[in-house]
Amino acid sequence: MTLWGGRFSEGPADSVFALSRSVQFDWRLAPYDIASSLAHVHALEAGSIINAKVAASLRDALIELRKEVLSGKFQPHATDEDVHSALERGLTEKLGEIGGAIRAGRSRNDQVATDLKLYLMDNMLKIGAALVKLQEAFIAQSLEYVDAYAPGFTHIQHAQPISFGQELAKHAVALERDLSRIKDWFSRTNLSPLGSGALAGTSLPINPTESAARLGFDGVVPNSIDAVADRDFALEALSIMAIIGVHLSRIGEEWTLWSSSEFGWASIDDAYATGSSIMPQKKNADVAELARGKAGRFIGNLTALLTTVKGLPFSYNRDLQEDKEVIFSSVENLLLLLPPLTGMVRSRTIERQKTARDFDGA
Ligand code: ARG
C-alpha cells in the first residue's frame, strides 16, 4: 500500500516502486511507529479532531497490531512501501475507513524522524549497557593482574616496565569516554519532531508538547523545517559508534598480538577461539580479528551518511531514506560484537611468567 496515490492515474512503474520501497529494512521501526501513533491518537482526541469513540478504537487496534507485529503475525506485504504504510494498512484492515483518521495532522516526514530517534535512543542505551559489561571485564582482569609485570611499549619498542593491571585498565577508561559521549548525545537528541508535519506543522489544534511527554522526550524541537531535515542525531550516533568501533579494533589488534606464539602473553579460552582443520596446532583469535575488521564498517557507515546529507536542501528530501540501513548496520553489528568480545576478555588468562620474563629481558 502507498499513502500518496490520490492524484495519479496509475501507480509507479515496478522499477520505481522497487527503488523507493524501504519496508524490507525499516520494518525494524514498527514498534516505535506504533508508540508514536498512540501518542498522536491522544493529541487528535485532546484537540477534538476525533471523538472519544474513534480514539478508543484506534488505540485498541494499535495495541493489538503491536502484539501481532512482535509475534510476527502481522508482516509487511510485497506491495507495502514502508513501515508507515504497512502499519496504516494494518489499521484499516482492522477498522475500515476510521483507520485513516490517524493520518490527520501528521506526515511521514515527522513520523520517520520521530521513529528513528526513538529507535536510536533505545539502542544507544543498549550499546551503553553492553559497554559497561566490557568495562567490568577489563576492571576485573586489571585487579587480578595488578602485580603482574610486563614491558610497556612506545613505537612498539620496549619502553618502561609497567603493571599489567594498568595495561588492562586503560581500555576501561577509553570506554568511559564512549559512555559519556552517549550520555551527552542522549540529552541533545531528546527532543520530539512529532507535530512538525511535512515541514510546517499543522493547522489542526494538536499539542506537540503533550505528545513529546507521552513518548518520554524532554521537549519539542524548536523549528519544524529543521526537524524533518535534521539527521545530526543520526550522524552523531554513527560517529559515537565509529569511535567505539575504533576502540574495539585497537583491543582486537592488541589481543591478536598477545595471543600469538611470539608474544604468548594471553591464552584465549576455547569458547572464544576457533581452530583450523588443516593446521590443528592453531588457535585463532577470530573474535579479536572481527573486532578489528568491523571498524571499517562503522567508519564507512558514518562517511556514507555524512556524504548523503552534505549539501542537501532543508526540509525533507527522499535522500534521507538512506539514513536507515547504515544506522541499523552499525547498531546491530555493535550489539553482535560486544558480547563475545566481553566473553573473550573476561575468560582469557594472562601468562604472567611470560610477561615477567619479557620484562626481565627489557
Ligand atoms: N520511507 C520514508 C523515509 O524513510 C518515509 C518518509 C517519506 N516521505 C515522503 N515525503 N515521501 O524517509
Short mmCIF file of C-alpha atoms and ligand atoms in Angstrom, two decimals:
data_model
loop_
_atom_site.label_atom_id
_atom_site.label_comp_id
_atom_site.label_asym_id
_atom_site.label_seq_id
_atom_site.Cartn_x
_atom_site.Cartn_y
_atom_site.Cartn_z
CA MET A 1 0.00 0.00 0.00
CA THR A 2 1.18 3.55 -0.73
CA LEU A 3 -0.17 6.60 1.06
CA TRP A 4 0.06 9.11 -1.72
CA GLY A 5 -1.52 7.89 -4.98
CA GLY A 6 -4.61 10.15 -4.88
CA ARG A 7 -3.90 12.42 -7.84
CA PHE A 8 -2.11 9.84 -10.03
CA SER A 9 -4.00 7.91 -12.66
CA GLU A 10 -1.71 4.91 -12.31
CA GLY A 11 0.79 3.58 -9.79
CA PRO A 12 4.54 3.87 -10.17
CA ALA A 13 6.48 1.60 -12.56
CA ASP A 14 7.62 -1.60 -10.85
CA SER A 15 11.22 -0.44 -11.03
CA VAL A 16 10.33 2.85 -9.31
CA PHE A 17 8.42 1.06 -6.58
CA ALA A 18 11.35 -1.31 -6.06
CA LEU A 19 13.73 1.64 -5.79
CA SER A 20 11.65 3.61 -3.32
CA ARG A 21 10.50 0.68 -1.19
CA SER A 22 12.08 0.62 2.28
CA VAL A 23 9.86 -1.72 4.29
CA GLN A 24 12.35 -4.59 3.89
CA PHE A 25 14.70 -2.71 6.24
CA ASP A 26 12.63 -0.05 8.04
CA TRP A 27 10.30 -2.69 9.48
CA ARG A 28 12.62 -2.55 12.50
CA LEU A 29 10.95 0.78 13.31
CA ALA A 30 7.47 -0.78 13.63
CA PRO A 31 7.25 -0.79 17.47
CA TYR A 32 8.40 2.84 17.59
CA ASP A 33 5.99 3.85 14.85
CA ILE A 34 3.14 2.33 16.85
CA ALA A 35 4.28 4.16 20.01
CA SER A 36 4.27 7.49 18.18
CA SER A 37 0.88 6.67 16.63
CA LEU A 38 -0.54 6.06 20.11
CA ALA A 39 0.75 9.48 21.23
CA HIS A 40 -0.75 11.01 18.08
CA VAL A 41 -4.17 9.48 18.80
CA HIS A 42 -4.13 11.22 22.19
CA ALA A 43 -3.22 14.51 20.53
CA LEU A 44 -6.06 14.15 17.99
CA GLU A 45 -8.54 13.35 20.74
CA ALA A 46 -7.36 16.16 23.02
CA GLY A 47 -7.74 18.61 20.11
CA SER A 48 -11.28 17.27 19.44
CA ILE A 49 -10.29 16.26 15.91
CA ILE A 50 -11.55 12.77 16.61
CA ASN A 51 -14.12 11.79 19.23
CA ALA A 52 -13.51 9.51 22.20
CA LYS A 53 -15.07 6.52 20.45
CA VAL A 54 -12.83 6.75 17.39
CA ALA A 55 -9.82 7.36 19.63
CA ALA A 56 -10.59 4.23 21.67
CA SER A 57 -10.97 2.10 18.52
CA LEU A 58 -7.68 3.41 17.13
CA ARG A 59 -5.92 2.78 20.44
CA ASP A 60 -7.25 -0.78 20.77
CA ALA A 61 -6.35 -1.58 17.17
CA LEU A 62 -2.83 -0.17 17.60
CA ILE A 63 -2.26 -2.20 20.75
CA GLU A 64 -3.47 -5.34 19.01
CA LEU A 65 -1.31 -4.55 15.99
CA ARG A 66 1.71 -4.10 18.26
CA LYS A 67 1.19 -7.62 19.64
CA GLU A 68 0.85 -9.02 16.14
CA VAL A 69 3.98 -7.22 14.96
CA LEU A 70 6.00 -8.52 17.89
CA SER A 71 4.75 -12.08 17.47
CA GLY A 72 5.33 -11.95 13.71
CA LYS A 73 1.64 -12.49 12.93
CA PHE A 74 1.43 -9.17 11.13
CA GLN A 75 4.01 -8.87 8.38
CA PRO A 76 4.60 -6.33 5.62
CA HIS A 77 3.31 -7.23 2.17
CA ALA A 78 5.27 -7.04 -1.08
CA THR A 79 3.03 -4.11 -2.03
CA ASP A 80 3.75 -2.08 1.15
CA GLU A 81 6.11 0.81 0.54
CA ASP A 82 7.46 1.44 4.02
CA VAL A 83 6.82 0.71 7.68
CA HIS A 84 4.37 3.60 7.98
CA SER A 85 2.23 2.49 5.08
CA ALA A 86 2.31 -1.17 6.14
CA LEU A 87 1.07 -0.29 9.63
CA GLU A 88 -1.62 2.00 8.27
CA ARG A 89 -2.78 -0.89 6.10
CA GLY A 90 -2.93 -2.97 9.29
CA LEU A 91 -5.09 -0.33 10.96
CA THR A 92 -7.51 -0.02 8.06
CA GLU A 93 -7.78 -3.81 7.78
CA LYS A 94 -8.91 -3.84 11.40
CA LEU A 95 -11.07 -0.71 11.45
CA GLY A 96 -12.03 0.10 7.86
CA GLU A 97 -12.17 3.81 6.97
CA ILE A 98 -11.64 5.04 10.55
CA GLY A 99 -8.10 3.64 10.37
CA GLY A 100 -7.22 6.50 8.04
CA ALA A 101 -8.15 9.08 10.72
CA ILE A 102 -4.68 8.64 12.19
CA ARG A 103 -3.31 10.47 9.18
CA ALA A 104 -4.76 13.85 10.23
CA GLY A 105 -2.13 16.40 11.25
CA ARG A 106 0.77 14.10 10.59
CA SER A 107 3.17 13.32 7.75
CA ARG A 108 5.62 10.50 7.20
CA ASN A 109 8.30 13.19 7.41
CA ASP A 110 7.82 13.95 11.10
CA GLN A 111 6.88 10.33 11.72
CA VAL A 112 10.10 8.87 10.35
CA ALA A 113 12.29 11.38 12.22
CA THR A 114 10.46 10.54 15.46
CA ASP A 115 10.68 6.77 14.91
CA LEU A 116 14.36 6.93 14.14
CA LYS A 117 15.12 8.97 17.24
CA LEU A 118 13.15 6.56 19.42
CA TYR A 119 14.91 3.57 17.83
CA LEU A 120 18.34 5.12 18.35
CA MET A 121 17.68 6.31 21.90
CA ASP A 122 16.61 2.78 22.80
CA ASN A 123 19.56 1.13 21.09
CA MET A 124 22.28 3.56 22.17
CA LEU A 125 21.26 2.72 25.74
CA LYS A 126 21.61 -0.99 24.94
CA ILE A 127 25.05 -0.31 23.49
CA GLY A 128 25.91 1.65 26.64
CA ALA A 129 24.85 -1.29 28.81
CA ALA A 130 26.99 -3.68 26.74
CA LEU A 131 29.96 -1.30 27.05
CA VAL A 132 29.61 -1.29 30.83
CA LYS A 133 29.90 -5.10 30.80
CA LEU A 134 33.09 -4.90 28.72
CA GLN A 135 34.43 -2.26 31.09
CA GLU A 136 33.67 -4.51 34.07
CA ALA A 137 35.53 -7.37 32.42
CA PHE A 138 38.61 -5.17 31.96
CA ILE A 139 38.45 -3.87 35.52
CA ALA A 140 38.12 -7.39 36.97
CA GLN A 141 41.12 -8.52 34.93
CA SER A 142 43.16 -5.45 35.81
CA LEU A 143 42.64 -6.12 39.52
CA GLU A 144 43.70 -9.73 39.05
CA TYR A 145 46.89 -8.78 37.24
CA VAL A 146 47.87 -5.64 39.11
CA ASP A 147 51.05 -7.34 40.37
CA ALA A 148 51.96 -8.90 37.02
CA TYR A 149 54.74 -7.10 35.25
CA ALA A 150 55.44 -6.60 31.59
CA PRO A 151 57.35 -4.34 29.31
CA GLY A 152 55.32 -1.28 28.29
CA PHE A 153 55.71 -0.15 24.70
CA THR A 154 56.16 3.05 22.77
CA HIS A 155 56.70 2.81 19.00
CA ILE A 156 56.14 -0.96 19.51
CA GLN A 157 59.54 -0.98 21.27
CA HIS A 158 60.15 -1.94 24.89
CA ALA A 159 59.99 1.33 26.81
CA GLN A 160 59.38 1.11 30.58
CA PRO A 161 58.25 -1.64 32.93
CA ILE A 162 54.54 -1.49 33.76
CA SER A 163 51.95 -3.23 35.87
CA PHE A 164 49.77 -5.37 33.62
CA GLY A 165 46.82 -4.13 35.69
CA GLN A 166 47.34 -0.64 34.29
CA GLU A 167 47.75 -2.04 30.77
CA LEU A 168 44.33 -3.68 31.06
CA ALA A 169 42.57 -0.84 32.87
CA LYS A 170 43.38 1.68 30.12
CA HIS A 171 40.58 0.23 27.97
CA ALA A 172 38.01 0.78 30.72
CA VAL A 173 38.98 4.45 30.71
CA ALA A 174 38.57 4.78 26.93
CA LEU A 175 35.18 3.05 27.19
CA GLU A 176 34.18 5.54 29.91
CA ARG A 177 34.63 8.34 27.38
CA ASP A 178 32.36 6.44 24.98
CA LEU A 179 29.73 6.20 27.70
CA SER A 180 29.93 9.90 28.41
CA ARG A 181 29.53 10.61 24.68
CA ILE A 182 26.33 8.54 24.66
CA LYS A 183 25.02 10.44 27.69
CA ASP A 184 25.79 13.78 26.11
CA TRP A 185 24.25 12.69 22.78
CA PHE A 186 21.13 11.50 24.58
CA SER A 187 20.43 14.86 26.20
CA ARG A 188 20.81 16.66 22.86
CA THR A 189 18.71 14.13 20.91
CA ASN A 190 15.87 14.01 23.40
CA LEU A 191 13.51 16.48 21.62
CA SER A 192 10.47 15.28 19.70
CA PRO A 193 9.97 16.10 15.99
CA LEU A 194 6.34 14.85 16.13
CA GLY A 195 3.92 17.62 15.15
CA SER A 196 6.27 19.09 12.55
CA GLY A 197 4.12 17.50 9.83
CA ALA A 198 5.61 17.57 6.33
CA LEU A 199 7.65 20.69 7.20
CA ALA A 200 5.41 23.42 8.58
CA GLY A 201 3.40 21.74 11.32
CA THR A 202 -0.36 21.60 11.04
CA SER A 203 -3.27 23.99 11.37
CA LEU A 204 -5.11 21.39 13.43
CA PRO A 205 -5.18 22.14 17.17
CA ILE A 206 -2.79 19.44 18.35
CA ASN A 207 -0.32 19.91 21.17
CA PRO A 208 3.14 18.58 20.32
CA THR A 209 4.40 19.14 23.88
CA GLU A 210 1.95 16.61 25.23
CA SER A 211 2.82 14.02 22.54
CA ALA A 212 6.51 14.55 23.30
CA ALA A 213 5.92 13.93 27.01
CA ARG A 214 3.91 10.79 26.27
CA LEU A 215 6.81 9.42 24.25
CA GLY A 216 9.29 10.22 27.02
CA PHE A 217 11.02 13.11 25.25
CA ASP A 218 12.26 16.09 27.27
CA GLY A 219 10.56 18.57 24.96
CA VAL A 220 9.80 19.54 21.36
CA VAL A 221 12.20 20.62 18.61
CA PRO A 222 12.07 24.40 18.14
CA ASN A 223 11.75 24.54 14.31
CA SER A 224 9.65 22.21 12.17
CA ILE A 225 11.63 22.80 8.94
CA ASP A 226 14.80 21.81 10.75
CA ALA A 227 13.02 18.94 12.50
CA VAL A 228 12.21 16.99 9.33
CA ALA A 229 15.61 17.76 7.78
CA ASP A 230 17.81 17.16 10.79
CA ARG A 231 19.84 13.97 10.93
CA ASP A 232 22.54 15.34 13.24
CA PHE A 233 21.37 12.90 15.90
CA ALA A 234 21.97 10.04 13.45
CA LEU A 235 25.36 11.39 12.38
CA GLU A 236 26.44 11.86 15.97
CA ALA A 237 25.27 8.36 16.88
CA LEU A 238 27.17 6.93 13.89
CA SER A 239 30.21 8.92 14.94
CA ILE A 240 30.00 7.65 18.53
CA MET A 241 29.61 4.10 17.19
CA ALA A 242 32.58 4.62 14.83
CA ILE A 243 34.75 5.74 17.75
CA ILE A 244 33.59 2.75 19.80
CA GLY A 245 34.39 0.58 16.76
CA VAL A 246 37.88 2.07 16.63
CA HIS A 247 38.37 1.37 20.34
CA LEU A 248 37.27 -2.22 19.85
CA SER A 249 39.59 -2.58 16.86
CA ARG A 250 42.55 -1.47 18.97
CA ILE A 251 41.58 -4.01 21.61
CA GLY A 252 41.29 -6.59 18.83
CA GLU A 253 44.71 -5.82 17.42
CA GLU A 254 46.35 -5.98 20.84
CA TRP A 255 44.77 -9.30 21.72
CA THR A 256 45.55 -10.88 18.40
CA LEU A 257 49.16 -9.98 19.03
CA TRP A 258 49.21 -11.02 22.69
CA SER A 259 47.76 -14.44 21.90
CA SER A 260 50.30 -15.14 19.13
CA SER A 261 53.04 -17.76 19.76
CA GLU A 262 55.65 -15.00 19.52
CA PHE A 263 54.15 -12.98 22.37
CA GLY A 264 52.48 -15.80 24.27
CA TRP A 265 51.12 -13.28 26.79
CA ALA A 266 47.46 -14.26 26.68
CA SER A 267 45.60 -17.54 26.24
CA ILE A 268 42.13 -17.19 24.87
CA ASP A 269 39.55 -19.54 26.32
CA ASP A 270 38.49 -22.29 23.88
CA ALA A 271 34.92 -21.00 23.84
CA TYR A 272 36.12 -17.71 22.35
CA ALA A 273 38.67 -19.03 19.85
CA THR A 274 38.45 -21.00 16.64
CA GLY A 275 40.67 -23.67 15.12
CA SER A 276 41.78 -24.81 11.74
CA SER A 277 41.08 -28.25 10.30
CA ILE A 278 44.19 -28.33 8.18
CA MET A 279 46.55 -26.92 10.84
CA PRO A 280 45.39 -28.45 14.13
CA GLN A 281 48.09 -26.68 16.18
CA LYS A 282 46.36 -23.34 15.55
CA LYS A 283 44.09 -21.44 17.89
CA ASN A 284 42.81 -18.34 16.19
CA ALA A 285 41.66 -15.15 17.88
CA ASP A 286 38.76 -14.67 15.47
CA VAL A 287 36.72 -12.56 17.89
CA ALA A 288 39.62 -10.12 18.22
CA GLU A 289 40.12 -10.13 14.46
CA LEU A 290 36.45 -9.43 13.78
CA ALA A 291 36.57 -6.60 16.35
CA ARG A 292 39.46 -5.19 14.35
CA GLY A 293 37.80 -5.80 10.99
CA LYS A 294 34.35 -4.42 11.74
CA ALA A 295 35.78 -0.94 12.39
CA GLY A 296 35.80 -0.49 8.60
CA ARG A 297 32.04 -0.84 8.51
CA PHE A 298 31.42 1.55 11.42
CA ILE A 299 33.61 4.23 9.86
CA GLY A 300 32.11 3.61 6.40
CA ASN A 301 28.54 3.97 7.71
CA LEU A 302 29.35 7.38 9.20
CA THR A 303 31.05 8.51 6.00
CA ALA A 304 28.11 7.31 3.90
CA LEU A 305 25.51 9.33 5.82
CA LEU A 306 27.70 12.43 6.06
CA THR A 307 28.00 12.29 2.28
CA THR A 308 24.25 11.85 1.80
CA VAL A 309 23.43 14.84 4.00
CA LYS A 310 26.14 17.10 2.63
CA GLY A 311 24.65 19.88 0.51
CA LEU A 312 21.10 18.56 0.99
CA PRO A 313 18.45 21.31 0.92
CA PHE A 314 16.44 21.69 4.11
CA SER A 315 13.10 20.17 4.97
CA TYR A 316 12.54 16.58 3.87
CA ASN A 317 14.13 15.05 0.77
CA ARG A 318 13.90 11.41 -0.16
CA ASP A 319 17.69 11.14 0.07
CA LEU A 320 17.10 10.92 3.83
CA GLN A 321 15.67 7.43 3.43
CA GLU A 322 19.31 6.36 3.00
CA ASP A 323 19.90 7.08 6.70
CA LYS A 324 18.37 3.86 7.95
CA GLU A 325 20.43 0.96 6.61
CA VAL A 326 23.69 2.46 7.83
CA ILE A 327 22.22 3.07 11.27
CA PHE A 328 20.83 -0.46 11.52
CA SER A 329 24.16 -1.85 10.34
CA SER A 330 26.19 0.00 12.99
CA VAL A 331 23.75 -0.69 15.82
CA GLU A 332 23.28 -4.36 15.02
CA ASN A 333 26.94 -5.09 14.42
CA LEU A 334 27.99 -3.42 17.68
CA LEU A 335 25.36 -5.34 19.62
CA LEU A 336 26.57 -8.52 17.90
CA LEU A 337 30.23 -7.88 18.59
CA LEU A 338 30.25 -6.62 22.17
CA PRO A 339 29.05 -9.79 23.99
CA PRO A 340 31.63 -12.22 22.50
CA LEU A 341 34.40 -9.65 22.86
CA THR A 342 33.44 -9.22 26.51
CA GLY A 343 33.38 -13.00 26.97
CA MET A 344 36.82 -13.27 25.43
CA VAL A 345 38.26 -10.58 27.72
CA ARG A 346 36.62 -11.99 30.81
CA SER A 347 37.75 -15.58 30.26
CA ARG A 348 41.25 -15.01 28.99
CA THR A 349 44.35 -15.91 31.04
CA ILE A 350 47.40 -13.68 31.17
CA GLU A 351 50.63 -15.69 31.23
CA ARG A 352 52.32 -13.71 33.99
CA GLN A 353 55.53 -15.71 33.84
CA LYS A 354 55.91 -14.92 30.16
CA THR A 355 55.16 -11.20 30.59
CA ALA A 356 57.63 -11.06 33.52
CA ARG A 357 60.29 -12.90 31.53
CA ASP A 358 59.91 -10.45 28.66
CA PHE A 359 60.09 -7.65 31.20
CA ASP A 360 63.35 -9.02 32.66
CA GLY A 361 64.78 -9.07 29.21
CA ALA A 362 63.65 -5.48 28.58
N1 ARG B 1 10.23 5.91 3.92
C1 ARG B 1 10.47 7.32 4.02
C2 ARG B 1 11.86 7.57 4.67
O1 ARG B 1 12.35 6.67 5.23
C3 ARG B 1 9.42 7.96 4.86
C4 ARG B 1 9.20 9.40 4.56
C5 ARG B 1 8.61 9.57 3.20
N2 ARG B 1 8.21 10.90 2.99
C6 ARG B 1 7.90 11.37 1.75
N3 ARG B 1 7.56 12.61 1.69
N4 ARG B 1 7.95 10.62 0.69
O2 ARG B 1 12.41 8.64 4.59
#
